[in-house]
C-alpha atoms as one frame of an Amber mdcrd trajectory, in Angstrom:
protein
   0.024  -0.001   0.021   1.085   3.571  -0.616  -0.042   7.013   0.467  -0.834
   9.864  -1.879  -0.090  13.510  -0.927   0.013  12.704   2.776  -3.196  10.642
   2.684  -3.103   7.543   4.789  -2.986   4.380   2.731  -5.368   2.819   5.248
  -8.099   5.448   5.346  -7.542   7.651   2.280 -10.046  10.413   1.684 -13.612
   9.613   2.610 -12.673   6.021   3.250 -11.138   5.492  -0.164  -7.532   4.358
  -0.552  -6.265   6.449  -3.476  -2.769   5.125  -3.000  -3.963   1.619  -3.735
  -6.010   2.898  -6.695  -2.881   4.527  -8.133  -0.816   1.380  -7.613  -3.372
  -0.859  -9.251  -3.916   1.570 -12.132  -0.241   1.303 -13.035  -0.265  -2.462
 -12.437  -3.016  -2.697 -15.094  -0.555  -1.602 -17.768   1.695  -4.541 -16.948
  -1.268  -6.866 -17.396  -1.854  -5.339 -20.865   1.664  -5.763 -22.146   2.278
  -7.546 -25.433   5.638  -8.929 -26.468   8.539 -10.457 -24.511   7.934  -9.659
 -20.863  10.807  -8.459 -18.627  12.278 -10.222 -15.635  10.609  -7.712 -13.216
   7.089  -8.305 -14.560   4.815  -8.072 -11.509   1.713  -9.596 -13.162   3.147
 -13.085 -13.077   0.170 -14.856 -14.628   0.992 -13.119 -17.930   3.655 -14.466
 -20.286   5.238 -13.625 -23.651   2.775 -13.051 -26.475   2.645 -11.682 -30.034
   6.297 -12.578 -30.656   5.721 -12.762 -34.438   3.794  -9.484 -34.732   4.816
  -7.781 -37.974   6.634 -10.782 -39.318   4.184 -11.255 -42.163   4.843  -7.673
 -43.281   8.612  -7.895 -42.731   8.764  -5.527 -39.765   9.296  -5.985 -36.015
   6.118  -4.959 -34.267   6.630  -6.991 -31.103   5.638  -5.117 -27.951   3.175
  -2.402 -27.159  -0.147  -2.856 -25.381  -3.170  -5.006 -26.018  -6.391  -2.968
 -26.138  -8.784  -3.432 -23.217  -9.707  -7.131 -23.060  -8.720  -7.680 -26.679
  -5.499  -8.841 -28.312  -5.529  -6.115 -31.006  -2.998  -3.323 -30.765  -4.776
  -0.142 -31.821  -2.334   2.757 -32.377  -4.561   5.765 -31.695  -5.844   4.966
 -28.181  -2.442   3.496 -27.279  -0.671   6.706 -28.265  -3.192   8.847 -26.392
  -2.660   6.674 -23.315   1.086   7.241 -23.418   0.580  10.974 -23.883  -1.598
  11.132 -20.783   0.773   8.947 -18.738   3.579  11.285 -19.705   1.608  14.397
 -18.842   0.809  12.882 -15.453   4.512  12.381 -14.758   5.387  15.879 -15.981
   2.794  17.484 -13.678   2.827  15.108 -10.737   6.242  13.408 -10.874   7.149
  14.408  -7.293   3.900  12.964  -5.920   4.425   9.755  -7.885   7.969   9.516
  -6.521   6.720  10.000  -2.937   4.409   7.036  -3.357   7.085   4.800  -4.857
   5.184   4.566  -8.162   7.291   6.833 -10.351   9.467   3.972 -11.644   6.380
   2.003 -12.560   4.937   5.027 -14.418   8.173   5.458 -16.361   8.218   1.766
 -17.261   4.628   2.019 -18.520   5.508   5.004 -20.705   8.646   3.452 -22.125
   6.889   0.197 -22.918   4.625   2.221 -25.209   7.286   4.477 -26.718   9.667
   1.558 -27.450   6.845   0.140 -29.544   6.188   3.460 -31.336   9.831   3.636
 -32.319   9.526   0.211 -33.888   6.232   1.124 -35.581   7.660   4.297 -37.142
   9.776   2.503 -39.711  10.474   5.517 -41.932   9.620   9.240 -41.826   6.323
   8.805 -43.660   5.344   5.296 -42.503   3.661   4.430 -39.199   2.239   1.014
 -38.429  -1.205   1.697 -37.045  -2.644  -1.613 -35.924  -1.744  -5.220 -35.325
  -4.569  -7.788 -35.356  -8.134  -7.717 -36.537 -10.970  -6.616 -34.263 -13.628
  -8.732 -35.945 -11.898 -12.090 -35.614 -10.511 -11.102 -32.214 -13.984 -10.437
 -30.763 -15.221 -13.835 -31.903 -12.508 -15.692 -30.048 -11.870 -15.869 -26.335
  -8.271 -16.872 -25.746  -5.323 -15.869 -23.624  -2.958 -13.631 -25.632  -0.286
 -16.288 -25.009  -2.399 -18.803 -26.952  -4.053 -16.599 -29.569  -4.660 -18.007
 -33.009  -6.422 -14.988 -34.498  -5.054 -12.827 -37.329  -1.973 -10.719 -36.526
  -2.033  -8.845 -39.789  -0.532  -5.363 -39.454  -1.844  -2.152 -41.056   0.015
   1.082 -41.735  -0.485   4.715 -42.725   1.825   6.281 -45.280   1.881   8.840
 -48.086  -0.886   7.000 -49.930  -2.868   6.006 -46.860  -3.081   9.128 -44.778
  -3.656   9.283 -41.057  -2.954  12.758 -39.698  -4.826  12.017 -36.470  -2.755
   8.938 -35.715   0.556  10.481 -36.808   0.085  13.608 -34.767  -1.152  11.760
 -31.635   1.883   9.543 -31.802   4.005  12.666 -32.237   2.343  14.090 -29.103
   3.066  10.922 -27.153   6.727  10.825 -28.157   7.187  14.564 -27.564   5.589
  14.339 -24.087   7.680  11.288 -23.254  10.819  13.089 -24.415  10.209  15.624
 -21.601   9.747  12.792 -19.107  13.092  11.175 -19.991  15.092  14.406 -20.664
  17.046  14.213 -17.418  17.258  10.525 -16.679  17.829   9.249 -20.236  18.833
  12.133 -22.513  19.823   9.979 -25.487  16.421   8.256 -25.446  14.699  11.591
 -24.996  16.506  12.934 -28.085  15.482   9.857 -30.081  11.829  10.271 -29.141
  11.940  13.938 -30.100  13.446  13.041 -33.489  10.580  10.650 -34.217   7.975
  13.139 -32.933   9.262  15.867 -35.295   9.181  13.502 -38.268   5.664  12.387
 -37.441   4.594  16.022 -37.031   5.720  16.777 -40.590   4.183  13.568 -41.936
   0.813  14.270 -40.391   0.749  17.803 -41.684   1.979  17.179 -45.227  -0.240
  14.136 -45.940  -3.549  15.037 -44.418  -6.440  12.655 -43.916  -8.346  10.616
 -41.370  -6.747   7.292 -40.535 -10.073   5.479 -40.416 -10.685   6.466 -44.016
  -7.414   4.792 -44.987  -7.785   1.857 -42.618 -11.362   0.659 -42.661 -10.577
  -2.026 -40.108 -10.649   0.543 -37.300 -14.091   2.008 -38.214 -16.082  -0.192
 -35.831 -13.620   0.226 -32.971 -11.757   3.525 -32.896 -13.235   5.682 -35.572
 -11.840   9.228 -35.708 -15.222  10.933 -35.335 -13.726  14.323 -34.488 -11.405
  14.299 -37.477  -7.744  15.150 -37.436  -7.757  18.928 -36.818  -7.521  18.566
 -33.065  -4.517  16.241 -33.347  -2.765  18.662 -35.685  -2.910  21.261 -32.910
  -2.348  18.785 -30.086   0.893  17.433 -31.629   2.166  20.960 -32.316   1.420
  22.069 -28.782   3.326  19.165 -27.251   6.297  19.768 -29.556   6.242  23.381
 -28.526   6.513  22.377 -24.907   9.172  19.736 -25.617  11.436  21.940 -27.735
  10.743  25.626 -26.929  10.963  26.084 -30.726   8.886  29.068 -31.834   7.863
  27.257 -34.960   5.465  24.994 -33.097   3.656  27.576 -30.993   3.432  29.764
 -34.134   1.820  26.841 -35.923  -0.813  26.611 -33.194  -1.501  30.354 -33.204
  -1.581  30.609 -36.992  -3.693  27.493 -37.584  -6.058  27.705 -34.608  -8.830
  29.588 -36.381  -8.644  27.350 -39.451  -8.539  24.093 -37.526 -11.030  25.170
 -34.864 -11.575  24.175 -31.275  -9.586  26.765 -29.328 -12.578  29.021 -28.681
 -15.124  26.248 -28.361 -16.681  25.160 -25.069 -15.717  21.517 -24.995 -17.523
  18.845 -22.974 -15.217  15.950 -23.849 -11.534  15.146 -23.691 -10.679  11.640
 -24.919  -8.578   9.546 -27.276 -10.706  10.980 -30.076 -11.333  14.590 -29.070
  -8.257  16.601 -28.007  -9.475  20.219 -28.268  -9.909  20.594 -24.491  -6.404
  19.345 -23.936  -5.076  21.723 -26.600  -6.825  24.660 -24.881  -5.296  23.815
 -21.497  -1.836  22.968 -22.756  -1.701  25.960 -25.079  -2.466  28.269 -22.186
   0.490  26.793 -20.236   2.830  26.964 -23.226   1.711  30.478 -24.131   2.364
  31.866 -20.642   5.855  30.352 -20.679   6.484  31.631 -24.208   5.489  35.233
 -23.504   7.344  35.276 -20.208  10.567  34.221 -21.968  10.140  36.721 -24.811
   9.337  39.792 -22.723
């Protein structure tokens, strides 16, 4: 058991143990791991799985996270998850450290970003999904024993996916901030991939679910890709302090929408509320440093 912000791990607030909730939330990500599991895996009833992912397409796509109770690896919600985990560490790293959970949070982030590095096989190619939701949902198996399709799907210059490219850019940019001090080489590598994905998503615009129909029934990009264009740029602005990215947000905000809207949702699909909040933080920092 752990305590959060001085809250007793036995009583918590209002009788709820938030320390235990935090611990189990991070433990969940270990249960969702795909690939070759490490020696320090705490969810011991899980074992290696998906060790041939990408083999059929000639790429190494071993790793990442299974989605919910499925065996499919969906790129868009996975990337958003890593972005939010990274943001949590950026904002509440000291609190996580005080509970003894910071190392587990870092491991959860890196498990995702290691996979994104593999999936981004060239500047304008990003592997978006491994597995097929339809066959997966018809079959109840352990991931260690799965016999369903492990076909992989990608976005590229001919199969656009700005939403997926920019969300993955956001995840890698946010994670680069997380690892900047403890692992600077890895942080630089993440930032390199994030910048390439930023350019890819902007130059070849389109919704990923129009290019990859297999995701339509599961993670359709209902909100479109405009929010991710701004979301990725805002995270890169925070990660680099490069004026180019905040200028992109300011110059494109009216065209892409969302910054003046009253939003009632923030999710793997709709990022405008996150853009509004993050842009306000970045803008304050920007104007303080330039005045």
